[in-house]
Coordinates of C-alpha atoms in Angstrom, one line a residue:
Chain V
X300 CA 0.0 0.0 0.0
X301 CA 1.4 3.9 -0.9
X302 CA -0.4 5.5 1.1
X303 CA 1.5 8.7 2.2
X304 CA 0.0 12.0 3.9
X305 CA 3.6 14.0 4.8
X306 CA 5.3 15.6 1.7
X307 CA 7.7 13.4 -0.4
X308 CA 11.1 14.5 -1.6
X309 CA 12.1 13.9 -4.9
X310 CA 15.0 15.9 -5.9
X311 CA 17.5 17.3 -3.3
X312 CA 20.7 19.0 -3.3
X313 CA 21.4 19.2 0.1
X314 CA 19.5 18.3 3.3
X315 CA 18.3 21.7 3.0
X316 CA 17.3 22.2 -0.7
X317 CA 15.0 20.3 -1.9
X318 CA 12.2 20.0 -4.3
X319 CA 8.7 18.1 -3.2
X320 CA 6.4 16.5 -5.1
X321 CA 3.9 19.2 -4.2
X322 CA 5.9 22.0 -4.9
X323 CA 7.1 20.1 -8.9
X324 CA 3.1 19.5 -9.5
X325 CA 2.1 23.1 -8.5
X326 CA 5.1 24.6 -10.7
X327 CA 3.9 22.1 -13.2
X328 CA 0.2 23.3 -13.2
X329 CA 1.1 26.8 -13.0
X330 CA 3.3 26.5 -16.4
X331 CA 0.4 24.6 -18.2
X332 CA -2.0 27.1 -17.3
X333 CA 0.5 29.9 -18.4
X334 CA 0.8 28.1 -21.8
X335 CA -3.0 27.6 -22.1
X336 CA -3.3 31.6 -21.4
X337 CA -0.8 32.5 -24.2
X338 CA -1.9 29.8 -26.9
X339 CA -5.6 30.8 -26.7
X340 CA -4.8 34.9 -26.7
X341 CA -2.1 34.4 -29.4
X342 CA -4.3 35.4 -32.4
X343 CA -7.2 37.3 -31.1
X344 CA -10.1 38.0 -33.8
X345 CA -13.7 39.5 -33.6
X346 CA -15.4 36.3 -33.6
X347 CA -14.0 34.2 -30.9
X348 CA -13.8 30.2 -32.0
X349 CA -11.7 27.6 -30.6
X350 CA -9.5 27.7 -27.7
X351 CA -10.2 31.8 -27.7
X352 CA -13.8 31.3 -27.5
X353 CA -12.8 28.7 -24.3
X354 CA -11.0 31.6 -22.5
X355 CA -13.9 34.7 -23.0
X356 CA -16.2 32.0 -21.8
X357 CA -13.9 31.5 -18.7
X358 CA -13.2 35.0 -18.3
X359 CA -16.4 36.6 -18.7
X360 CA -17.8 34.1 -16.4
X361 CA -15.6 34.5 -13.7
X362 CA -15.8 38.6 -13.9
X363 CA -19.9 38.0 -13.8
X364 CA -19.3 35.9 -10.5
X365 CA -17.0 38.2 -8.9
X366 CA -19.5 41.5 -9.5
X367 CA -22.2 39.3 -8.4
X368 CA -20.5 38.9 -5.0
X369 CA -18.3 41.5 -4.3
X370 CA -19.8 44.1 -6.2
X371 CA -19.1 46.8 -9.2
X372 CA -16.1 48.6 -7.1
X373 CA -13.8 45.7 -6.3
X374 CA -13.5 43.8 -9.9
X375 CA -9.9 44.3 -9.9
X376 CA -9.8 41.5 -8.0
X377 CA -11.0 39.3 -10.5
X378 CA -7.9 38.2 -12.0
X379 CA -6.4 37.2 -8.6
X380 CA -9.9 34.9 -7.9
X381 CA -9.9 33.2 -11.4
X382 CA -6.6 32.8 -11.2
X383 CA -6.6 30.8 -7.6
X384 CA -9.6 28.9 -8.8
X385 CA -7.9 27.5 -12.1
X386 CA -4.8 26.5 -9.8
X387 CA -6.6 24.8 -7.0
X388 CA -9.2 22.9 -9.3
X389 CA -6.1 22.0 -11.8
X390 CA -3.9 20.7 -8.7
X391 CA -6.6 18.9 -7.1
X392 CA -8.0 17.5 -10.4
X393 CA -3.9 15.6 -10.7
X394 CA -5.7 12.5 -8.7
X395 CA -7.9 11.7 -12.0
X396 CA -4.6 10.3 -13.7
X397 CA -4.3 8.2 -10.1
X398 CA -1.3 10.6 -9.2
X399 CA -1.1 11.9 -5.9
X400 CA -3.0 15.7 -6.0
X401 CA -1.4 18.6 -5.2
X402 CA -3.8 20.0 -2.7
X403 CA -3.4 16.5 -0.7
X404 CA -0.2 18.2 1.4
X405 CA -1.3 20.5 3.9
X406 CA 2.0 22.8 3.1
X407 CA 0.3 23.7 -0.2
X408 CA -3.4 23.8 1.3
X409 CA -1.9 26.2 3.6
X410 CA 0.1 28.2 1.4
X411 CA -3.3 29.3 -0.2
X412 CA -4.8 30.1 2.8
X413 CA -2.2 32.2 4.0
X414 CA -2.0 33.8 1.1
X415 CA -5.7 34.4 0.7
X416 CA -5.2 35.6 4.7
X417 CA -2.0 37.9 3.8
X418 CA -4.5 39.6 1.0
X419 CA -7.7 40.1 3.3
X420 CA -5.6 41.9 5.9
X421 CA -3.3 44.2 3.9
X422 CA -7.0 45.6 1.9
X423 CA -8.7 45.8 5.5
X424 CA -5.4 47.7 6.5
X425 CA -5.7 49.7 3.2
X426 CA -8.6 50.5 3.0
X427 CA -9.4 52.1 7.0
X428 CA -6.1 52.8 8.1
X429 CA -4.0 51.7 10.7
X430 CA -5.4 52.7 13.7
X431 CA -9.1 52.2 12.1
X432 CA -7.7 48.4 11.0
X433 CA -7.5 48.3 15.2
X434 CA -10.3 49.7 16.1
X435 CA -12.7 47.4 13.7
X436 CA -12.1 44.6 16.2
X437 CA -14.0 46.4 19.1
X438 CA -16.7 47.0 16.5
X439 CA -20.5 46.2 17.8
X440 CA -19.0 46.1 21.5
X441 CA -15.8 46.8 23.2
X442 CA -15.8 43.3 24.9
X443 CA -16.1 41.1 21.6
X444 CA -12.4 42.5 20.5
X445 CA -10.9 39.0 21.2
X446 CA -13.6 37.0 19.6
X447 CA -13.2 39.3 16.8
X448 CA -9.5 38.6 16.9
X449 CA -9.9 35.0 16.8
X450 CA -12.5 35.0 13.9
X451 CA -9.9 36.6 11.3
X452 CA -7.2 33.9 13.1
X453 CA -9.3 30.6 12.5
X454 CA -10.4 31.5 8.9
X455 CA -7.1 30.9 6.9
X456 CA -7.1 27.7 9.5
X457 CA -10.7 26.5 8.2
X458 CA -9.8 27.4 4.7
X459 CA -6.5 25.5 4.3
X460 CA -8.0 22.7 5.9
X461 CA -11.4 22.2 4.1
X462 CA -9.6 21.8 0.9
X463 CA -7.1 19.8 2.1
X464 CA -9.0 17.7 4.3
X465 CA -11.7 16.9 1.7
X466 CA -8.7 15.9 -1.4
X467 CA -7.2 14.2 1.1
X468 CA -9.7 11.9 2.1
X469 CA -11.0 11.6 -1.3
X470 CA -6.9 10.4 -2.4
X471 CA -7.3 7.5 0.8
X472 CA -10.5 6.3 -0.2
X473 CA -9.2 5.7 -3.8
X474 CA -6.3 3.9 -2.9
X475 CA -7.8 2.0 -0.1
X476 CA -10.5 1.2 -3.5
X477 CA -7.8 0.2 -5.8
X478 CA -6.3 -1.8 -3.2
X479 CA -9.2 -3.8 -2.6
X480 CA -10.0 -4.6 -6.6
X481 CA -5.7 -5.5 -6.9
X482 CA -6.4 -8.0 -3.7
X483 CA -9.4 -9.8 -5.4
X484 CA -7.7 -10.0 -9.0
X485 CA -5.0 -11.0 -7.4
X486 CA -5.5 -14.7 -7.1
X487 CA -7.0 -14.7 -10.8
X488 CA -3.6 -13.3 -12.7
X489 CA -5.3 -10.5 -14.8
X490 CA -6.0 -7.1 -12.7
X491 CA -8.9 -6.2 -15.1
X492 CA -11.2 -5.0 -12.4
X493 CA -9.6 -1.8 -11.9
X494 CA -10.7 -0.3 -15.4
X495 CA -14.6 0.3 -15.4
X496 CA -15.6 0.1 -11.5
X497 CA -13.6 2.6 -10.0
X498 CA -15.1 5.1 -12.3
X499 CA -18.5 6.8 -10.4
X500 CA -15.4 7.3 -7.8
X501 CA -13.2 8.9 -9.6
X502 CA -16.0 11.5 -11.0
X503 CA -17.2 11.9 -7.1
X504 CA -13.8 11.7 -5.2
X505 CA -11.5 13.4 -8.5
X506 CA -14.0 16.1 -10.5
X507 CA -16.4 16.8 -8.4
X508 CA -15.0 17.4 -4.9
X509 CA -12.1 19.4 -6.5
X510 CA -14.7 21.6 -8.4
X511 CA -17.0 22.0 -5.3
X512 CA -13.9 22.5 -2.8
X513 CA -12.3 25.6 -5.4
X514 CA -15.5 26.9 -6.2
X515 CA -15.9 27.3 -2.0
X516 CA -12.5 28.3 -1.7
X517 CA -13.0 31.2 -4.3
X518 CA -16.3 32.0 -2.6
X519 CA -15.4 32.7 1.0
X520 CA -11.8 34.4 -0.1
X521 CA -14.3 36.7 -2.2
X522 CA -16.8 37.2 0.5
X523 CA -14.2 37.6 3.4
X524 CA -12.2 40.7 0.9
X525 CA -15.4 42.3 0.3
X526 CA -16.3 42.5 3.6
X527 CA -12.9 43.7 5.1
X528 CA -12.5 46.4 2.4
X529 CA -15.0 49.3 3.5
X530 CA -15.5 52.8 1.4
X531 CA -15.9 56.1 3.0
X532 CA -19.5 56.6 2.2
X533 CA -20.7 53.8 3.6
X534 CA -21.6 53.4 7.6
X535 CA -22.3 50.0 8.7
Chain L
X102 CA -2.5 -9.7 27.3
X103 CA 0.7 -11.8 26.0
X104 CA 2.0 -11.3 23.0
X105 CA 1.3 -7.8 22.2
X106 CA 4.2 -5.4 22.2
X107 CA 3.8 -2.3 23.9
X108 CA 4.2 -0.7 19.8
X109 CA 1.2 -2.7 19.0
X110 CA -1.0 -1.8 22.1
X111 CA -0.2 1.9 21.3
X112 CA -1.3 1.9 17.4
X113 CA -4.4 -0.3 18.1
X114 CA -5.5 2.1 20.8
X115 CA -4.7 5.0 18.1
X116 CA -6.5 3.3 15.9
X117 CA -9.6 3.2 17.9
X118 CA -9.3 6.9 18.4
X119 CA -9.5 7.7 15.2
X120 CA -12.7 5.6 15.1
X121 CA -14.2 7.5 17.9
X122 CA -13.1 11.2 16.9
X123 CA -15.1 10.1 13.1
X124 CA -18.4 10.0 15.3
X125 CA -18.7 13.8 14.9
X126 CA -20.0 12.6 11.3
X127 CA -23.0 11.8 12.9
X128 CA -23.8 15.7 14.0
X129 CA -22.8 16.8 9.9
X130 CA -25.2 13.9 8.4
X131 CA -28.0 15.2 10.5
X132 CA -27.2 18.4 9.9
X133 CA -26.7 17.9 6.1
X134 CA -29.9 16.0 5.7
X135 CA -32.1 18.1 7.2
X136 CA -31.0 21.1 5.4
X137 CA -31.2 18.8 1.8
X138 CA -34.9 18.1 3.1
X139 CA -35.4 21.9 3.3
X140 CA -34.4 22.6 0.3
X141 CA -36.6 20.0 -1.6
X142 CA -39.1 21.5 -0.6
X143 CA -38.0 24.9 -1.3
X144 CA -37.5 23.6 -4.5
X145 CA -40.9 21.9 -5.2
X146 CA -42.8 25.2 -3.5
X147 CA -40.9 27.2 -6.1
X148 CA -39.0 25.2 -8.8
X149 CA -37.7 28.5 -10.9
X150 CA -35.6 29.3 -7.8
X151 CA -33.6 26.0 -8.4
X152 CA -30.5 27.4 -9.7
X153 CA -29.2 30.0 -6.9
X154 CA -31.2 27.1 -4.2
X155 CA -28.7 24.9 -5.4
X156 CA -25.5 27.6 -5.3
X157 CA -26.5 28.1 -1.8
X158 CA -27.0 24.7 -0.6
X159 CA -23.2 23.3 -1.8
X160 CA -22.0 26.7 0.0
X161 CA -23.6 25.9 3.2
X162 CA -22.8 22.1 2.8
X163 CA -19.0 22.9 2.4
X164 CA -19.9 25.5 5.6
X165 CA -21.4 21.9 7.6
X166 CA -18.5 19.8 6.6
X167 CA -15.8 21.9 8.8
X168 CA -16.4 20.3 12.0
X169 CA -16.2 17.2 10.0
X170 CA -13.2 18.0 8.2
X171 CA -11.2 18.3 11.7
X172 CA -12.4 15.5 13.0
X173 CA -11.2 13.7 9.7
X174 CA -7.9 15.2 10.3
X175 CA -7.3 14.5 14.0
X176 CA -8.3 10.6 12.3
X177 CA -5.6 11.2 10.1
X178 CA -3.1 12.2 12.1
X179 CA -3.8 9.8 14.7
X180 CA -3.6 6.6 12.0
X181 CA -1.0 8.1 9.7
X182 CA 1.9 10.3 12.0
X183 CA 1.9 8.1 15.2
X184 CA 1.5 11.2 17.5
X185 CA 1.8 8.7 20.6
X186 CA 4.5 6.4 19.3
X187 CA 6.7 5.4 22.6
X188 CA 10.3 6.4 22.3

């Protein structure tokens, strides 16, 4: 059995430098979906067709979802949300070809969240101040200021965790499944039960969790941004 | 009590751990089923709100599975890292 949930080295120079699987598969997804950006905006015409028409479709309706939730005034972050839903749903979506996914290591899960955390607090900083980014704690009533506290603390926590927790388990329960088909055919000589059965799993466990789990992840960094960035005009 | 190692007494009994931290899937099932149940009827009260019904119920599933998740994880780390090995 392979089962493995720390990170695995594969390519070190020194007990100190070294390259993970994690970190080869999210370099790996982040150059295809660089290459899939460039190749479908290489010839750009009036009438969209082919890998262009793929992209606009992407694009437009990511910008739709993102003035849907966050509103007209903060679609500059669109780019930034697309972009971190493409990369989570392509790293998670690695298990289809029964490799190990990305998202499965809790250093990459958390990586995103912190990032996504890093982002929400510089814009809430940004956007009242310093001394109003202090003050927004103690904001129905003085006493709530570490409850407060701890709800911007525990978020990036949840976050990184729901993703990785839910790939995770989805990665154990197909190689617990595969084990169980390679014990039975076994005995017989020809491992043929492995190629239709596993396949409502692999739509649940490898498609449709991974959609689900970066279509949540997407959602709550958007709501979380909108809330903590506040405009003058408005009083809550 | 002969013939188990102290090794084995300490993975078994981490193994039964991690079967009793999974029963806070009970709590999410209920939870989960009850609001799936809501919104069926949501759904056949008003079927044109399907669509945004449906955004909101895989949100607030997601929201349901956290406790869940944890509990999955402490499972996880109690079969897989050996948090209690002796040494």
């Amino acid at each position: 059995m392979s089962l493995d949930v720390s990170p695995r080295i594969i390519f070190w120079w020194s007990p100190s430098f070294y390259i993970t699987e994690t970190a080869l598969w999210a370099m790996i997804v982040a150059a295809f979906l660089i290459i899939m950006a460039l190749l479908s905006t290489r010839k750009l015409q009036r009438n969209p067709k082919g890998m262009q028409g793929v992209a606009e479709l992407i694009v437009e309706t990511v910008y739709n979802f993102v003035r849907d939730t966050m509103g007209k005034r903060n679609m500059a972050f669109a780019p930034y949300i697309g972009t971190l839903f493409l990369f989570l749903f392509f790293s998670s979506l690695l298990g289809l070809l029964h490799w190990r996914a990305a998202t499965a290591d809790v250093n990459f899960a958390f990586a995103m969240a912190i990032l996504v955390f890093l982002l929400i607090q510089i814009n809430s900083i940004r956007s009242k101040g310093v001394g109003g980014y202090f003050k927004h704690f103690a904001k129905p009533y003085p006493f709530m200021y570490p409850i407060n506290l701890l709800e911007e603390i525990t978020f990036p926590l949840s976050l990184g965790f729901r993703i990785f927790g839910n790939i995770l388990a989805g990665y154990i329960i197909m190689e617990l499944f595969f084990d169980m088909l390679a014990g039975v055919t076994s005995s017989i000589g020809i491992p043929f039960l492995q190629m239709v059965i596993p396949l409502p799993l692999n739509f649940f466990f490898d498609m449709f969790e991974p959609g689900l789990q970066a279509f949540v992840f997407s959602m709550l960094t958007m709501s979380f941004i909108a809330r903590a960035i506040t405009y003058p005009g408005d009083e809550e | 009590m002969t013939g188990i190692t102290p090794e084995a007494f300490v993975f078994g009994l981490s193994a039964v751990g991690a079967g009793i931290a999974m029963i806070a899937g009970l709590g999410v099932g209920l939870g989960q089923g009850i609001a799936t149940g809501q919104a069926l009827q949501a759904i056949a009260r008003q079927p044109e709100a399907r669509g945004s019904l449906m955004g909101t119920l895989f949100i607030g599933f997601a929201m349901a599975e956290t406790s869940v998740i944890f509990a999955l994880i402490v499972a996880i780390i109690l079969i897989f890292v050996h948090p209690f090995t002796l040494s």
